[in-house]
PDB file of N, CA and C in Angstrom:
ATOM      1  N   UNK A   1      44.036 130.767-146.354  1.00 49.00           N
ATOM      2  CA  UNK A   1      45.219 131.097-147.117  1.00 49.00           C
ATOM      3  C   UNK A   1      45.158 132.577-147.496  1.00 49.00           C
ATOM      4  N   UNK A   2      45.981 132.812-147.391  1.00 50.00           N
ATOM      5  CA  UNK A   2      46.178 134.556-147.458  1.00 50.00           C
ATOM      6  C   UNK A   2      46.985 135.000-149.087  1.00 50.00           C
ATOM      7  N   UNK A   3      45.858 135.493-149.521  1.00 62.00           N
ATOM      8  CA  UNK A   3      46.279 136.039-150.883  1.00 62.00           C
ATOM      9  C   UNK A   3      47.471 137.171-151.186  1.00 62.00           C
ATOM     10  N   UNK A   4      48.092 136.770-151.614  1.00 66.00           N
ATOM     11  CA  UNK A   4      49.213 138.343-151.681  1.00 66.00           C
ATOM     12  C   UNK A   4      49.285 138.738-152.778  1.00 66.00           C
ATOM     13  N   UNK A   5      49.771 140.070-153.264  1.00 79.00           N
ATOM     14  CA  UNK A   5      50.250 140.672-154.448  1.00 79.00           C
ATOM     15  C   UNK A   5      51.765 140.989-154.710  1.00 79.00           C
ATOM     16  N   UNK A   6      52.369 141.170-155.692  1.00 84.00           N
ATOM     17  CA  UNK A   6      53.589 142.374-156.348  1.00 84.00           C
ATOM     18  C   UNK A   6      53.633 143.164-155.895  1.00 84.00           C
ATOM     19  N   UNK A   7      54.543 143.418-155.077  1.00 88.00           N
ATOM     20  CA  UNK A   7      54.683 145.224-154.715  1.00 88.00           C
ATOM     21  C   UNK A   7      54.504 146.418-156.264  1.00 88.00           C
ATOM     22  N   UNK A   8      53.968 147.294-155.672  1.00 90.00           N
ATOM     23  CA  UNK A   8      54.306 148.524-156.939  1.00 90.00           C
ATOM     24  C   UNK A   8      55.708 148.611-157.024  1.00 90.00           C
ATOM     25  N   UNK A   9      56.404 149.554-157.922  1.00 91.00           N
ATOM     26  CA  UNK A   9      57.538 150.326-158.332  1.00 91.00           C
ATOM     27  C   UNK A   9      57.637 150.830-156.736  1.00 91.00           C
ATOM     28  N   UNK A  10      56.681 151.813-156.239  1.00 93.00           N
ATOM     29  CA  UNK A  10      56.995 152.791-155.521  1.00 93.00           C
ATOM     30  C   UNK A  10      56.436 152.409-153.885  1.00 93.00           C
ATOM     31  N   UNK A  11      56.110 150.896-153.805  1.00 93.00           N
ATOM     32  CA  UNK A  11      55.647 150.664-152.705  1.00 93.00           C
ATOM     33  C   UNK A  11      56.990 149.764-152.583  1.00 93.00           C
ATOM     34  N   UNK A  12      57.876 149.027-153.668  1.00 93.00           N
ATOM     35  CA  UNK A  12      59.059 148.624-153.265  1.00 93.00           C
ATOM     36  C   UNK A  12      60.473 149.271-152.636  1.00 93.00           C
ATOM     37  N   UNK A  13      60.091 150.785-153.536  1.00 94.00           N
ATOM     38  CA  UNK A  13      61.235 151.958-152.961  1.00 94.00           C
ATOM     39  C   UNK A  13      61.170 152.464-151.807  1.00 94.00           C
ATOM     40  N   UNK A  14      59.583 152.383-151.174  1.00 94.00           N
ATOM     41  CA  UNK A  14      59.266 152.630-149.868  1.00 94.00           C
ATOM     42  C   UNK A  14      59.009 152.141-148.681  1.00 94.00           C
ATOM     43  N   UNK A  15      59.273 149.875-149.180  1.00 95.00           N
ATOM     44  CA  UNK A  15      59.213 149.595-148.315  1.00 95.00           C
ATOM     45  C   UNK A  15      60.884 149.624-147.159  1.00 95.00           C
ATOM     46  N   UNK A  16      60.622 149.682-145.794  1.00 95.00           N
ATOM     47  CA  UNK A  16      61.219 149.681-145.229  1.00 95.00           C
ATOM     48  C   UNK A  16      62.713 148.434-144.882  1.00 95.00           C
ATOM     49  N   UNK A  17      62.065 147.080-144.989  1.00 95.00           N
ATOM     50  CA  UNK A  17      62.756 145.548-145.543  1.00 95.00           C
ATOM     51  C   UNK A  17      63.873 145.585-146.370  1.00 95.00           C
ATOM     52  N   UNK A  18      63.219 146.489-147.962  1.00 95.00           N
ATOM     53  CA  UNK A  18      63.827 146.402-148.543  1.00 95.00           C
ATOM     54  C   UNK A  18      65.060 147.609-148.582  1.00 95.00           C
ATOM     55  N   UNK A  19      65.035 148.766-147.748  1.00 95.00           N
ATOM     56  CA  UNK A  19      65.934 149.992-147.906  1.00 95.00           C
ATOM     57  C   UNK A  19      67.062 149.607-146.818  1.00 95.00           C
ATOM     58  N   UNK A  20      66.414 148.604-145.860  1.00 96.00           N
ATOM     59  CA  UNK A  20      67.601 147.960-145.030  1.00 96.00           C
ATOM     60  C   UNK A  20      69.031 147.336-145.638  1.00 96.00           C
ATOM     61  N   UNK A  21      68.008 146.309-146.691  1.00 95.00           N
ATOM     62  CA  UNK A  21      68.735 145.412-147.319  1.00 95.00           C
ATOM     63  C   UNK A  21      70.175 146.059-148.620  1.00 95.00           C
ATOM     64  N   UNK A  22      69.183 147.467-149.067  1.00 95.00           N
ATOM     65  CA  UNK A  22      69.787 147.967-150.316  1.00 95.00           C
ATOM     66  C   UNK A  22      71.123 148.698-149.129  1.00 95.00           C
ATOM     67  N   UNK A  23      70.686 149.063-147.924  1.00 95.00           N
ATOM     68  CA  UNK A  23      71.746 149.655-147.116  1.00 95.00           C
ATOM     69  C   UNK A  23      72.925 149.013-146.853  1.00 95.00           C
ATOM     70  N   UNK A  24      72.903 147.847-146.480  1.00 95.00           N
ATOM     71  CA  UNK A  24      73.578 146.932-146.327  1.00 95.00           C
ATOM     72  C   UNK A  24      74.435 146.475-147.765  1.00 95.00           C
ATOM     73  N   UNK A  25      73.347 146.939-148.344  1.00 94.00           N
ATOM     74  CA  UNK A  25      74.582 146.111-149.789  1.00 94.00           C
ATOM     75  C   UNK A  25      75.275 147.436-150.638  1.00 94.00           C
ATOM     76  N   UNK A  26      74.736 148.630-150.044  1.00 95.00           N
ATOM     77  CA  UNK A  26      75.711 149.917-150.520  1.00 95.00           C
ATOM     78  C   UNK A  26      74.819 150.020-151.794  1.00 95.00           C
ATOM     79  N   UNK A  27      73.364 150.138-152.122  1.00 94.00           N
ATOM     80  CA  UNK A  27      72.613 150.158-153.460  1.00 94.00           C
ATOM     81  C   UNK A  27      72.084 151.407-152.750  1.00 94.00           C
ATOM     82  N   UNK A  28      72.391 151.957-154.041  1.00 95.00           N
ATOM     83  CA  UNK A  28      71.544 153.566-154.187  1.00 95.00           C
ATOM     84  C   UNK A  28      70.041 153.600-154.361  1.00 95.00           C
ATOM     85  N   UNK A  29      69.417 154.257-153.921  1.00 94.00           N
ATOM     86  CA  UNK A  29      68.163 154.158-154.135  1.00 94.00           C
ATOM     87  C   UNK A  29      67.150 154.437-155.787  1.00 94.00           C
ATOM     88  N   UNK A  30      68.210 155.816-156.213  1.00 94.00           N
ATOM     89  CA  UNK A  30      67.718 156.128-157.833  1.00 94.00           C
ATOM     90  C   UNK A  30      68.573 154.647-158.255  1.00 94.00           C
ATOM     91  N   UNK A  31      69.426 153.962-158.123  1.00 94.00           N
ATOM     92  CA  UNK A  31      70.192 152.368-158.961  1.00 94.00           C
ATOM     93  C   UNK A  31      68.847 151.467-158.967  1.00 94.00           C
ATOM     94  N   UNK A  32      68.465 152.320-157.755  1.00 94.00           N
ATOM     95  CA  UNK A  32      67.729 150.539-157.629  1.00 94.00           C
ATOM     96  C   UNK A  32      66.108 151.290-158.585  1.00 94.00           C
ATOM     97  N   UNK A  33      65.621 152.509-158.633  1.00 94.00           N
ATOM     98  CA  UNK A  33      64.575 152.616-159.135  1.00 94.00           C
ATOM     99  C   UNK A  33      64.615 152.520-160.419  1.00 94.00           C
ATOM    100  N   UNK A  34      65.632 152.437-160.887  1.00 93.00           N
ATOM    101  CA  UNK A  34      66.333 152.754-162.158  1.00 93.00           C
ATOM    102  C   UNK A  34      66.128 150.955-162.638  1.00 93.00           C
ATOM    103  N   UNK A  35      66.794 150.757-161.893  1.00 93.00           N
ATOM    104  CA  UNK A  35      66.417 148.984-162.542  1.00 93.00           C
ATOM    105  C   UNK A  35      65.008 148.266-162.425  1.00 93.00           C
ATOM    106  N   UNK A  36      64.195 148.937-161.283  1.00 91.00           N
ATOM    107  CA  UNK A  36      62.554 147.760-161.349  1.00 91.00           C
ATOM    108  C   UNK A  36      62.194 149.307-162.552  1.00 91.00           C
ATOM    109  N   UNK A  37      62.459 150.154-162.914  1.00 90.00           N
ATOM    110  CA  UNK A  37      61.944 150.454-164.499  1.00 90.00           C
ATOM    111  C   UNK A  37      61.744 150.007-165.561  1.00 90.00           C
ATOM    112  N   UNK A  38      63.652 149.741-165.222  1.00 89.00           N
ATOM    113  CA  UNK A  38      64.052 149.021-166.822  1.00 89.00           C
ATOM    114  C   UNK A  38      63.498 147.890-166.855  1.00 89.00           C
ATOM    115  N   UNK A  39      63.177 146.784-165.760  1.00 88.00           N
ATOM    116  CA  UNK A  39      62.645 145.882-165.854  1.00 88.00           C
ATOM    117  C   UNK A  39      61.201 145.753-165.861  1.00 88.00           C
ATOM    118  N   UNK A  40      60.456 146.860-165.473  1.00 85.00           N
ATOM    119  CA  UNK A  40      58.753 146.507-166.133  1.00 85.00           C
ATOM    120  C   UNK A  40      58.829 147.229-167.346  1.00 85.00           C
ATOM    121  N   UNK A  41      59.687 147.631-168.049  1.00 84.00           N
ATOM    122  CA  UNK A  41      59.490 148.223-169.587  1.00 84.00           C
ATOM    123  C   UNK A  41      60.124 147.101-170.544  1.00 84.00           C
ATOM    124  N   UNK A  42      60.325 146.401-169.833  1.00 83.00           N
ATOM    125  CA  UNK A  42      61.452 145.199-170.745  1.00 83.00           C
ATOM    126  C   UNK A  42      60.198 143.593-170.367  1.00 83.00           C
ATOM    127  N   UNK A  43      59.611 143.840-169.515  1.00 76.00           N
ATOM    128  CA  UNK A  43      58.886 142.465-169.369  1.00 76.00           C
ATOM    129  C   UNK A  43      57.484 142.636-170.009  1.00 76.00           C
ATOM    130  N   UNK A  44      57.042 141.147-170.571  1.00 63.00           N
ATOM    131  CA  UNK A  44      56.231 141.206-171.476  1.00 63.00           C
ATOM    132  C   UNK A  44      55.032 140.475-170.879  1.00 63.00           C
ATOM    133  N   UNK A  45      53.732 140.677-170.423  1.00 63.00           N
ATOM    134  CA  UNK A  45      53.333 139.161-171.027  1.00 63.00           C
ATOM    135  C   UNK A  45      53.242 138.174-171.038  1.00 63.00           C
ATOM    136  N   UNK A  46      53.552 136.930-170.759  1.00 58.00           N
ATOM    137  CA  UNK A  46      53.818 135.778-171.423  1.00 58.00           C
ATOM    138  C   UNK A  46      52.365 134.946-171.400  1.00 58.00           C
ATOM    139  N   UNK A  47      51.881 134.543-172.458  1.00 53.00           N
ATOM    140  CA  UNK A  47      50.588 133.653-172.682  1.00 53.00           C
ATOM    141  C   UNK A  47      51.189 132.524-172.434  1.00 53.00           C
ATOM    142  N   UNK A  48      50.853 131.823-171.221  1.00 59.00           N
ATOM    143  CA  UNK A  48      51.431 130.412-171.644  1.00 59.00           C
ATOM    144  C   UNK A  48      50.795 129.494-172.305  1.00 59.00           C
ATOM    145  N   UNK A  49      51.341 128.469-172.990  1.00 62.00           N
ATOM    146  CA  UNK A  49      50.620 127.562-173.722  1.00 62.00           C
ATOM    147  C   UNK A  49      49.674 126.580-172.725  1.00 62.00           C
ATOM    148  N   UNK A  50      50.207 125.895-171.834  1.00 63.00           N
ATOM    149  CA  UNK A  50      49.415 125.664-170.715  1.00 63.00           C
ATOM    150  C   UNK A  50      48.170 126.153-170.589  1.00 63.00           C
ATOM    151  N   UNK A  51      48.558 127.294-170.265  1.00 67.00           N
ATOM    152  CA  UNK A  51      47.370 128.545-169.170  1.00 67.00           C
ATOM    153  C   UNK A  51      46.350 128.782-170.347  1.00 67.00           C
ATOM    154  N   UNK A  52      46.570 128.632-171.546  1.00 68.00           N
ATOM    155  CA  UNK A  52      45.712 129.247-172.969  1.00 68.00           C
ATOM    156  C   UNK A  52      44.630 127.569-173.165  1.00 68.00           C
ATOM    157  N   UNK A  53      45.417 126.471-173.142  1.00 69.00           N
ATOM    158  CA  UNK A  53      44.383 125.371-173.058  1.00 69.00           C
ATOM    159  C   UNK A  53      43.794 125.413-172.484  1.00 69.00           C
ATOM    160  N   UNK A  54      44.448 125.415-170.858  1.00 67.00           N
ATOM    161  CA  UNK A  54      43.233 125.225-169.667  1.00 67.00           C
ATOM    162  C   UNK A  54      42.042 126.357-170.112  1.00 67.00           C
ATOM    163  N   UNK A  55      42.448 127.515-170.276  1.00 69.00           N
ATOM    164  CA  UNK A  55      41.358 128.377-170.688  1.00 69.00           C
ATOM    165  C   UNK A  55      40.619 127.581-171.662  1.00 69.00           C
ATOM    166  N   UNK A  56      40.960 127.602-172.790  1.00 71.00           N
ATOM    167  CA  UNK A  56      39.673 126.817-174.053  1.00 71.00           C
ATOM    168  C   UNK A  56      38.930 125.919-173.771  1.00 71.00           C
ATOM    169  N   UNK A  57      39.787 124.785-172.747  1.00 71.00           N
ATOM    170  CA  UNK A  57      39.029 123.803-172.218  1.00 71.00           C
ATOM    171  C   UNK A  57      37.726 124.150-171.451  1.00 71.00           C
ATOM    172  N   UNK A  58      37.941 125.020-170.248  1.00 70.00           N
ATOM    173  CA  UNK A  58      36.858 125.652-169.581  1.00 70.00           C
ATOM    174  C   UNK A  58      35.834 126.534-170.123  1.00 70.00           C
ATOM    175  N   UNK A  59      36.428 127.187-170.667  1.00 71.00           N
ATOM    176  CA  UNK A  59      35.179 127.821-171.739  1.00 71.00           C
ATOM    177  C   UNK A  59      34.640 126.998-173.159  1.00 71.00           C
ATOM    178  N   UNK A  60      34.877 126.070-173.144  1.00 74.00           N
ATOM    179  CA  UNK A  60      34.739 124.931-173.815  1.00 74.00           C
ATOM    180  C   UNK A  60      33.654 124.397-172.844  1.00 74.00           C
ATOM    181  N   UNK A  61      33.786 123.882-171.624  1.00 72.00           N
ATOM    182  CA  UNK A  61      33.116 123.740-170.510  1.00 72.00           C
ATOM    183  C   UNK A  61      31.833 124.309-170.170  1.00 72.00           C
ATOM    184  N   UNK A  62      32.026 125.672-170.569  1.00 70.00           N
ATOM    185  CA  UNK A  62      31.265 126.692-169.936  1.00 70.00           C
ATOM    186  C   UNK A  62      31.290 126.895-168.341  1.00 70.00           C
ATOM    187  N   UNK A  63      32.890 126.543-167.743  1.00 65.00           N
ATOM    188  CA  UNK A  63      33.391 126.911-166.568  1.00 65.00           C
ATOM    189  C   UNK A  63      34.441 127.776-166.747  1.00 65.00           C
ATOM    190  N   UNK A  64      34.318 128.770-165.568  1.00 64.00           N
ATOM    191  CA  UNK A  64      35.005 129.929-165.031  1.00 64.00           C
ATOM    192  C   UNK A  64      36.327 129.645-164.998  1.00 64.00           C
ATOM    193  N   UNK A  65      37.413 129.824-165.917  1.00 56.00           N
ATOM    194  CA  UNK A  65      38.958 129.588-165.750  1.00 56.00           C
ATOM    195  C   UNK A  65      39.436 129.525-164.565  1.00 56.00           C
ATOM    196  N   UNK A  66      38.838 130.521-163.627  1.00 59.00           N
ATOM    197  CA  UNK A  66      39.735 130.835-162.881  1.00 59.00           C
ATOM    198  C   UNK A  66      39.437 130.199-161.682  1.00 59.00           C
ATOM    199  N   UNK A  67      38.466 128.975-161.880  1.00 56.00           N
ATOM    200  CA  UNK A  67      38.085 128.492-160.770  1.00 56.00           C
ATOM    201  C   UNK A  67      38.450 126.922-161.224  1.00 56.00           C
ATOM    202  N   UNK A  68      39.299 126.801-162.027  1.00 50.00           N
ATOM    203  CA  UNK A  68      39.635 125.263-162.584  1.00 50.00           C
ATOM    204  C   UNK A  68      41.055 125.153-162.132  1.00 50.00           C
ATOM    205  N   UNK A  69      41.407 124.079-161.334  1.00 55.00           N
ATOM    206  CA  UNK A  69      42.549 123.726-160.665  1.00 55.00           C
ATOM    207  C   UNK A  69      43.562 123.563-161.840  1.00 55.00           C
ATOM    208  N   UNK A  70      45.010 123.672-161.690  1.00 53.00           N
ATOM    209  CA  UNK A  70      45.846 123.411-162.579  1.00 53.00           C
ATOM    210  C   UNK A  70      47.457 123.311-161.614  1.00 53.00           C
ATOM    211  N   UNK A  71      47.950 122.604-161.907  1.00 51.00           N
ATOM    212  CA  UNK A  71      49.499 122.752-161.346  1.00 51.00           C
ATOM    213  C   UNK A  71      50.222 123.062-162.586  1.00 51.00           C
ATOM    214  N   UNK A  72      50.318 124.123-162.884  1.00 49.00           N
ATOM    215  CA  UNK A  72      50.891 124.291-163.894  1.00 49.00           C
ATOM    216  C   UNK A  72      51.978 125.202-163.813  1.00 49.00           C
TER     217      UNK A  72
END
């Protein structure tokens, strides 16, 4: 299984996929950098309540969180 990541800010403005797509839909390129800004300055965070048990539980355990299955 092949692990993937989030594009950066500036690996999204540069990928090629996506400058097709913004072409096609008539999106400016400063519109569009302008919005994944506003949106990593506006996103927070979120602890989930879930994700915070499973943690206590495992270190409760004295097992590695991140190796404890969860469908969560």
């Amino acid at each position: 299984m092949r692990k993937t990541s989030d594009l950066t800010i500036s690996e999204a403005l540069r990928d090629p996929l996506i400058a097709m797509v913004m072409r096609a839909d008539g999106v400016k390129l400063d519109d569009f950098k302008q919005l994944l800004e506003t949106a990593a300055r506006k996103r927070q965070p979120n602890a989930s309540k879930v994700g915070g048990f499973v943690n206590a539980i495992a270190n409760r355990a004295g097992v590695n969180p991140t190796t404890v299955s969860c469908f969560c």
